[in-house]
């Protein structure tokens, strides 16, 4: 196992962006790929390792997105590469539902051990995050024999029909794609910057709405991202999540934590639920779990998970052997390389720099997050209203300087930082400082 990165860990631009090779590929993409599949960056990837992604023109970008919180161990983590190569030489696929294999069972054992809760757990594996969310709803309905699914404002749970219904933002995710799955009810959550409520107050409002609009006897599950991701990296006020989880348990409603973005060390804990002192009945995971290979999971109390009948859960590719080998190697990497602690250290670097910037720039309305899941919400300093054009301008400028920068938020005004946990401190500082310099250059609105 080599410790030498495959690419020098330095930002460097060799061509104007996009370079000639990316321009050519973009022309082919525009002709061949449906326009609905949007792309953030105008450049095509050639190689990626740790904190750097190199494009087909040889430009090296600081990666502050990790493929939307996926390549936390890096996009070429040595253990993952070796494990996938080894599995490839045995078999690529048998279908677990036809001829099972050990890797699938081993990943489930690991998930049952790592996710919060001391009770007996079971897991099932799938390929995408949306599929995991769908299956969490399936088991919750099978267990409770109730139909309703409760989700929060600003939620993001996926792009399939049921998960589109669960996702809050219409444009672009749901635009023109309805009608959506019934029995999905949306209630307000906790967004301290915008609602000014304490965790207890926000939870009382959430619970009151569920009780009044849906009724616990109709509710199969409440599905919550402990820190909302696409919706704006919204960290709920202290006390919000425990109060909602308590209400669920008092009413035999399944509490599902969607940890697809927050899970696997991202927030400086194995799972964000642990940061808020909650123990979900069911947890959905994906993204960071398998070092870049498509794998997702539902893990929960054994009695809930076993409520679905035999052959009620599955899918041809669910728990693909290559993805399982990758997950076991990625989990070993998190453990052996101390990446939970590394996420905390990354959080400190990010928070220190971003908080220092807020002192001199009133357009930074909020800096928030946990561990290596951090965001800066940009606002009009006079009114506090979201400033999406500014966020887009800053992200665009940072990208043109060689930093992969993502935005998020219902209002599109949040810049988010999700570096691979294997990025080094110098590169991380360079990436953040480039984004902050781009903000300064857009000039103060005051
Ligand atoms: N739940 C909490 O963050 C995926 C989606 C990006 P899939 N987030 C990135 C986009 O524009 O499609 C996500 C998530 C949470 C579920 C999902 C869905 O996971 O693997 O994209 O299906």
Short mmCIF file of N, CA and C and ligand atoms in Angstrom, two decimals, residues 68 128-131 133 156-159 173 225 229-230 258 260-261 286-287, ligand 1:
data_model
loop_
_atom_site.label_atom_id
_atom_site.label_comp_id
_atom_site.label_asym_id
_atom_site.label_seq_id
_atom_site.Cartn_x
_atom_site.Cartn_y
_atom_site.Cartn_z
N UNK A 68 -19.96 14.96 -4.12
CA UNK A 68 -21.10 15.14 -3.20
C UNK A 68 -21.00 14.17 -2.01
N UNK A 128 -28.44 2.76 -4.70
CA UNK A 128 -28.44 4.23 -4.61
C UNK A 128 -29.07 4.67 -3.29
N UNK A 129 -28.80 5.92 -2.95
CA UNK A 129 -29.37 6.47 -1.73
C UNK A 129 -30.90 6.48 -1.79
N UNK A 130 -31.44 6.89 -2.92
CA UNK A 130 -32.90 6.96 -3.05
C UNK A 130 -33.52 5.59 -2.81
N UNK A 131 -32.85 4.57 -3.33
CA UNK A 131 -33.37 3.21 -3.16
C UNK A 131 -33.37 2.81 -1.67
N UNK A 133 -33.74 4.90 0.85
CA UNK A 133 -34.85 5.63 1.48
C UNK A 133 -36.18 4.93 1.17
N UNK A 156 -34.16 16.61 1.50
CA UNK A 156 -33.76 15.98 0.23
C UNK A 156 -33.61 14.49 0.48
N UNK A 157 -34.36 13.69 -0.27
CA UNK A 157 -34.25 12.24 -0.08
C UNK A 157 -34.05 11.48 -1.38
N UNK A 158 -34.04 12.16 -2.54
CA UNK A 158 -33.75 11.44 -3.78
C UNK A 158 -34.63 11.88 -4.94
N UNK A 159 -34.45 11.16 -6.06
CA UNK A 159 -35.09 11.54 -7.31
C UNK A 159 -36.02 10.47 -7.88
N UNK A 173 -35.74 19.51 -8.93
CA UNK A 173 -35.85 18.07 -8.70
C UNK A 173 -37.18 17.46 -9.14
N UNK A 225 -33.12 13.99 7.87
CA UNK A 225 -31.66 14.08 7.76
C UNK A 225 -31.20 14.82 9.02
N UNK A 229 -28.90 18.19 4.06
CA UNK A 229 -27.80 18.33 3.10
C UNK A 229 -28.12 19.27 1.96
N UNK A 230 -28.75 18.74 0.92
CA UNK A 230 -29.04 19.56 -0.26
C UNK A 230 -29.86 20.79 0.13
N UNK A 258 -32.03 9.69 7.85
CA UNK A 258 -31.40 9.59 6.54
C UNK A 258 -29.98 10.14 6.69
N UNK A 260 -27.51 9.48 4.64
CA UNK A 260 -26.83 9.24 3.36
C UNK A 260 -25.72 10.26 3.12
N UNK A 261 -25.96 11.51 3.48
CA UNK A 261 -24.92 12.53 3.31
C UNK A 261 -24.09 12.71 4.58
N UNK A 286 -25.30 5.54 2.44
CA UNK A 286 -24.83 5.34 1.04
C UNK A 286 -23.51 6.11 0.92
N UNK A 287 -23.39 6.91 -0.12
CA UNK A 287 -22.28 7.84 -0.34
C UNK A 287 -20.92 7.39 0.23
N1 LIG B 1 -30.69 11.34 0.97
C1 LIG B 1 -29.68 12.94 2.52
O1 LIG B 1 -28.04 13.68 0.31
C2 LIG B 1 -28.19 12.47 -2.30
C3 LIG B 1 -27.98 14.35 -4.67
C4 LIG B 1 -27.49 15.21 -5.77
P1 LIG B 1 -28.78 9.06 -4.38
N2 LIG B 1 -27.65 13.78 -2.32
C5 LIG B 1 -27.02 14.24 -3.55
C6 LIG B 1 -28.45 15.27 -6.92
O2 LIG B 1 -28.64 16.40 -7.39
O3 LIG B 1 -28.97 14.23 -7.35
C7 LIG B 1 -29.05 12.05 -1.14
C8 LIG B 1 -28.94 12.69 0.12
C9 LIG B 1 -29.78 12.29 1.16
C10 LIG B 1 -30.81 10.71 -0.21
C11 LIG B 1 -30.00 11.05 -1.29
C12 LIG B 1 -30.18 10.30 -2.57
O4 LIG B 1 -29.07 9.52 -2.87
O5 LIG B 1 -27.63 8.10 -4.24
O6 LIG B 1 -28.44 10.29 -5.16
O7 LIG B 1 -30.01 8.39 -4.85
#
